[in-house]
Amino acid sequence: QQQVKQSPQSLIVQKGGISIINCAYENTAFDYFPWYQQFPGKGPALLIAIRPDVSEKKEGRFTISFNKSAKQFSLHIMDSQPGDSATYFCAASRKSDKLIFGTGTRLQVFP
Amino acid sequence: GAGVSQSPRYKVTKRGQDVALRCDPISGHVSLYWYRQALGQGPEFLTYFNYEAQQDKSGLPNDRFSAERPEGSISTLTIQRTEQRDSAMYRCASSQDRTSGANVLTFGAGSRLTVL
């Protein structure tokens, strides 16, 4: 079922730095690409999402960059804060079907 | 309710026993999903429902796993004759409206199953 590959597995960033997490997908029929954020002991929660008709979407400090030809998309967290420390999952789905999740990236932001 | 509610939060059982995990989705949410999440891994799809109809059960590992949502609200995931490899966090999620193509899932806190 592994159709979405995520890297890196873990990431350590200093406060104020940029965090970048990458995902690659295989199924060209995917048309919805969300990122979920998960804190310890909690369920994943939607952070930001993009469709393949745009190359970038920005919401506050969080930006998704999408490269349709390369079948890749990435999450950029600008001015990373200790409160951003969490596990991040990329996901993809086709026509409102089930979400297929990546394996996750554990982000640690140090002061 | 205000969120997706799952019970029990923790379940310890002996190998060979049956377990039932319950999910109470957000009121009015049409779709309900079951995922399994191993430690350090992403959620793995098991099955989902629209209203009471099971739309896709392709992720259920084998016939020991089953799910139902008889009245289109609360759902139960049942695992028969549990095995140690079934130990995991089982997460339920619901979504309101998938017609827009944006499948926004709200996850519950999960049910952690340990099979001894």
CSV table of C-alpha atoms in Angstrom, one decimal:
chain,number,residue,atom,x,y,z
A,1,GLN,CA,0.0,0.0,0.0
A,2,GLN,CA,3.1,2.2,0.2
A,3,GLN,CA,2.3,4.7,-2.6
A,4,VAL,CA,3.6,7.8,-0.8
A,5,LYS,CA,7.2,8.0,0.2
A,6,GLN,CA,8.3,10.5,2.8
A,7,SER,CA,11.7,11.8,3.9
A,8,PRO,CA,13.5,12.5,6.1
A,9,GLN,CA,12.5,10.2,8.9
A,10,SER,CA,13.6,12.7,11.4
A,11,LEU,CA,14.6,16.4,11.3
A,12,ILE,CA,16.3,18.6,13.9
A,13,VAL,CA,16.1,22.4,13.3
A,14,GLN,CA,17.1,25.4,15.3
A,15,LYS,CA,14.5,27.9,16.3
A,16,GLY,CA,14.0,30.4,13.5
A,17,GLY,CA,15.3,28.0,10.8
A,18,ILE,CA,13.4,26.5,7.9
A,19,SER,CA,12.1,22.9,8.1
A,20,ILE,CA,11.7,21.0,4.8
A,21,ILE,CA,9.9,17.7,4.5
A,22,ASN,CA,9.6,15.9,1.1
A,23,CYS,CA,7.1,13.4,-0.3
A,24,ALA,CA,7.0,11.5,-3.6
A,25,TYR,CA,4.0,9.7,-5.0
A,26,GLU,CA,3.4,7.1,-7.6
A,27,ASN,CA,-0.2,7.2,-8.6
A,28,THR,CA,-0.8,10.0,-11.2
A,29,ALA,CA,-4.5,9.8,-10.5
A,30,PHE,CA,-4.0,11.4,-7.1
A,31,ASP,CA,-5.6,14.8,-7.0
A,32,TYR,CA,-5.5,15.9,-3.4
A,33,PHE,CA,-2.3,16.3,-1.2
A,34,PRO,CA,-2.7,17.2,2.5
A,35,TRP,CA,-0.2,17.4,5.3
A,36,TYR,CA,-1.2,16.3,8.8
A,37,GLN,CA,0.5,17.3,12.0
A,38,GLN,CA,0.5,14.9,15.0
A,39,PHE,CA,1.5,15.7,18.6
A,40,PRO,CA,2.3,12.9,21.1
A,41,GLY,CA,-0.8,11.2,22.4
A,42,LYS,CA,-3.1,12.9,19.8
A,43,GLY,CA,-4.5,11.9,16.5
A,44,PRO,CA,-3.2,13.5,13.2
A,45,ALA,CA,-4.8,16.9,12.4
A,46,LEU,CA,-5.0,18.6,9.0
A,47,LEU,CA,-2.4,21.3,8.6
A,48,ILE,CA,-2.5,22.4,5.0
A,49,ALA,CA,-3.5,20.9,1.6
A,50,ILE,CA,-2.9,21.4,-2.1
A,51,ARG,CA,-4.4,20.4,-5.4
A,52,PRO,CA,-2.3,19.7,-8.5
A,53,ASP,CA,-3.6,22.7,-10.4
A,54,VAL,CA,-1.3,25.0,-8.4
A,55,SER,CA,2.4,24.8,-7.7
A,56,GLU,CA,2.4,26.4,-4.3
A,57,LYS,CA,0.1,27.2,-1.4
A,58,LYS,CA,1.0,29.2,1.7
A,59,GLU,CA,-0.8,29.5,5.0
A,60,GLY,CA,1.1,31.6,7.5
A,61,ARG,CA,4.5,30.0,8.1
A,62,PHE,CA,3.5,26.8,6.3
A,63,THR,CA,4.0,26.4,2.5
A,64,ILE,CA,3.4,23.4,0.2
A,65,SER,CA,5.4,23.3,-3.0
A,66,PHE,CA,4.1,20.9,-5.6
A,67,ASN,CA,5.9,19.6,-8.7
A,68,LYS,CA,3.5,17.6,-10.8
A,69,SER,CA,6.0,16.4,-13.4
A,70,ALA,CA,8.3,15.1,-10.7
A,71,LYS,CA,5.4,13.7,-8.7
A,72,GLN,CA,6.8,15.3,-5.6
A,73,PHE,CA,5.5,17.8,-3.0
A,74,SER,CA,7.1,19.3,0.0
A,75,LEU,CA,6.2,21.1,3.2
A,76,HIS,CA,8.2,24.2,4.2
A,77,ILE,CA,8.0,25.6,7.7
A,78,MET,CA,9.4,29.0,7.9
A,79,ASP,CA,10.7,30.5,11.2
A,80,SER,CA,10.4,27.1,12.9
A,81,GLN,CA,9.3,27.3,16.5
A,82,PRO,CA,9.6,24.8,19.4
A,83,GLY,CA,5.8,24.5,19.3
A,84,ASP,CA,6.2,23.1,15.8
A,85,SER,CA,7.9,20.0,17.2
A,86,ALA,CA,5.6,17.1,16.1
A,87,THR,CA,5.4,14.3,13.6
A,88,TYR,CA,4.3,15.4,10.1
A,89,PHE,CA,2.6,13.1,7.6
A,90,CYS,CA,2.1,13.8,3.9
A,91,ALA,CA,-0.9,12.1,2.3
A,92,ALA,CA,-2.6,11.7,-1.1
A,93,SER,CA,-5.9,10.6,-2.4
A,94,ARG,CA,-7.8,10.3,-5.6
A,95,LYS,CA,-11.2,11.8,-6.2
A,96,SER,CA,-12.2,12.0,-2.5
A,97,ASP,CA,-11.2,8.4,-1.9
A,98,LYS,CA,-9.3,7.2,1.1
A,99,LEU,CA,-6.1,9.0,2.1
A,100,ILE,CA,-2.8,7.2,1.7
A,101,PHE,CA,-0.3,8.4,4.3
A,102,GLY,CA,3.5,8.6,4.2
A,103,THR,CA,5.6,7.1,7.0
A,104,GLY,CA,6.0,10.4,8.9
A,105,THR,CA,8.8,12.8,9.8
A,106,ARG,CA,9.6,13.6,13.4
A,107,LEU,CA,10.5,17.3,13.7
A,108,GLN,CA,12.3,18.6,16.7
A,109,VAL,CA,12.9,22.4,16.9
A,110,PHE,CA,15.4,23.5,19.5
A,111,PRO,CA,15.5,27.0,21.1
B,1,GLY,CA,-20.0,15.3,20.0
B,2,ALA,CA,-17.4,17.9,19.6
B,3,GLY,CA,-14.8,15.4,18.2
B,4,VAL,CA,-14.3,11.8,17.2
B,5,SER,CA,-14.6,9.6,20.3
B,6,GLN,CA,-13.0,6.2,20.5
B,7,SER,CA,-13.3,3.5,23.1
B,8,PRO,CA,-11.7,1.9,24.9
B,9,ARG,CA,-8.6,4.0,24.9
B,10,TYR,CA,-6.5,1.1,25.9
B,11,LYS,CA,-7.2,-2.6,25.6
B,12,VAL,CA,-5.0,-5.5,26.7
B,13,THR,CA,-6.1,-8.9,25.7
B,14,LYS,CA,-4.8,-12.4,25.5
B,15,ARG,CA,-4.0,-14.1,22.2
B,16,GLY,CA,-7.0,-15.8,20.8
B,17,GLN,CA,-9.6,-13.5,22.3
B,18,ASP,CA,-12.0,-11.3,20.3
B,19,VAL,CA,-11.9,-7.5,20.7
B,20,ALA,CA,-14.4,-4.8,19.6
B,21,LEU,CA,-13.3,-1.2,19.2
B,22,ARG,CA,-15.9,1.5,19.0
B,23,CYS,CA,-15.9,4.8,17.2
B,24,ASP,CA,-18.4,7.6,17.6
B,25,PRO,CA,-17.8,10.1,14.8
B,26,ILE,CA,-18.6,13.8,14.7
B,27,SER,CA,-22.3,14.3,14.4
B,28,GLY,CA,-23.4,14.6,10.8
B,29,HIS,CA,-20.2,13.4,9.3
B,30,VAL,CA,-21.0,11.2,6.3
B,31,SER,CA,-17.8,9.2,6.0
B,32,LEU,CA,-16.0,7.1,8.7
B,33,TYR,CA,-12.6,5.6,8.3
B,34,TRP,CA,-10.6,3.1,10.2
B,35,TYR,CA,-6.8,3.2,10.2
B,36,ARG,CA,-4.1,1.3,12.0
B,37,GLN,CA,-1.0,3.1,13.1
B,38,ALA,CA,2.1,1.2,14.2
B,39,LEU,CA,4.6,3.1,16.4
B,40,GLY,CA,6.7,5.4,14.3
B,41,GLN,CA,4.7,4.8,11.2
B,42,GLY,CA,1.9,6.6,9.3
B,43,PRO,CA,-1.7,5.6,9.5
B,44,GLU,CA,-2.5,2.5,7.4
B,45,PHE,CA,-5.9,2.4,5.8
B,46,LEU,CA,-8.2,-0.4,6.8
B,47,THR,CA,-11.7,0.4,5.7
B,48,TYR,CA,-14.3,3.1,5.3
B,49,PHE,CA,-18.0,3.8,5.2
B,50,ASN,CA,-20.3,6.3,3.6
B,51,TYR,CA,-23.3,6.4,5.9
B,52,GLU,CA,-23.9,2.7,6.7
B,53,ALA,CA,-22.4,1.3,3.5
B,54,GLN,CA,-18.9,-0.1,3.6
B,55,GLN,CA,-17.3,1.4,0.5
B,56,ASP,CA,-13.8,-0.1,0.7
B,57,LYS,CA,-12.5,-2.8,2.9
B,58,SER,CA,-9.3,-3.5,0.9
B,59,GLY,CA,-7.0,-2.6,3.8
B,60,LEU,CA,-8.4,-5.2,6.2
B,61,PRO,CA,-5.4,-7.6,6.7
B,62,ASN,CA,-7.4,-10.8,6.8
B,63,ASP,CA,-10.9,-12.2,7.5
B,64,ARG,CA,-10.4,-11.9,11.3
B,65,PHE,CA,-11.0,-8.2,10.9
B,66,SER,CA,-14.4,-6.8,10.2
B,67,ALA,CA,-16.2,-3.5,10.7
B,68,GLU,CA,-19.8,-2.3,10.7
B,69,ARG,CA,-21.7,0.9,10.9
B,70,PRO,CA,-25.3,-0.3,11.0
B,71,GLU,CA,-27.1,3.0,11.5
B,72,GLY,CA,-24.7,5.3,9.7
B,73,SER,CA,-23.2,6.7,12.9
B,74,ILE,CA,-21.3,4.7,15.4
B,75,SER,CA,-18.9,2.1,14.0
B,76,THR,CA,-17.4,-1.0,15.5
B,77,LEU,CA,-14.1,-2.6,14.4
B,78,THR,CA,-13.9,-6.3,15.5
B,79,ILE,CA,-10.8,-8.4,15.5
B,80,GLN,CA,-11.5,-12.1,16.1
B,81,ARG,CA,-8.9,-14.6,17.5
B,82,THR,CA,-6.4,-11.8,18.1
B,83,GLU,CA,-2.7,-12.4,17.5
B,84,GLN,CA,0.3,-10.5,18.8
B,85,ARG,CA,0.9,-8.9,15.4
B,86,ASP,CA,-2.5,-7.2,15.8
B,87,SER,CA,-1.0,-5.0,18.5
B,88,ALA,CA,-1.2,-1.4,17.3
B,89,MET,CA,-3.0,1.9,17.7
B,90,TYR,CA,-6.3,1.8,15.9
B,91,ARG,CA,-7.6,5.2,14.8
B,92,CYS,CA,-11.0,6.2,13.6
B,93,ALA,CA,-11.6,9.3,11.5
B,94,SER,CA,-14.6,11.0,10.1
B,95,SER,CA,-15.2,13.5,7.3
B,96,GLN,CA,-18.1,15.8,6.7
B,97,ASP,CA,-18.5,16.2,3.0
B,98,ARG,CA,-16.3,14.5,0.3
B,99,THR,CA,-18.2,16.0,-2.7
B,100,SER,CA,-15.8,18.9,-2.9
B,101,GLY,CA,-12.9,16.6,-3.4
B,102,ALA,CA,-11.2,17.8,-0.2
B,103,ASN,CA,-11.3,14.8,2.1
B,104,VAL,CA,-10.6,16.5,5.4
B,105,LEU,CA,-10.3,13.8,8.1
B,106,THR,CA,-10.8,14.4,11.8
B,107,PHE,CA,-9.1,11.7,13.8
B,108,GLY,CA,-9.9,10.4,17.2
B,109,ALA,CA,-7.4,9.8,19.9
B,110,GLY,CA,-7.2,6.1,19.0
B,111,SER,CA,-7.6,2.8,20.8
B,112,ARG,CA,-4.3,1.2,21.7
B,113,LEU,CA,-4.5,-2.6,21.5
B,114,THR,CA,-2.0,-4.9,23.1
B,115,VAL,CA,-2.2,-8.6,22.5
B,116,LEU,CA,-0.2,-10.7,25.0
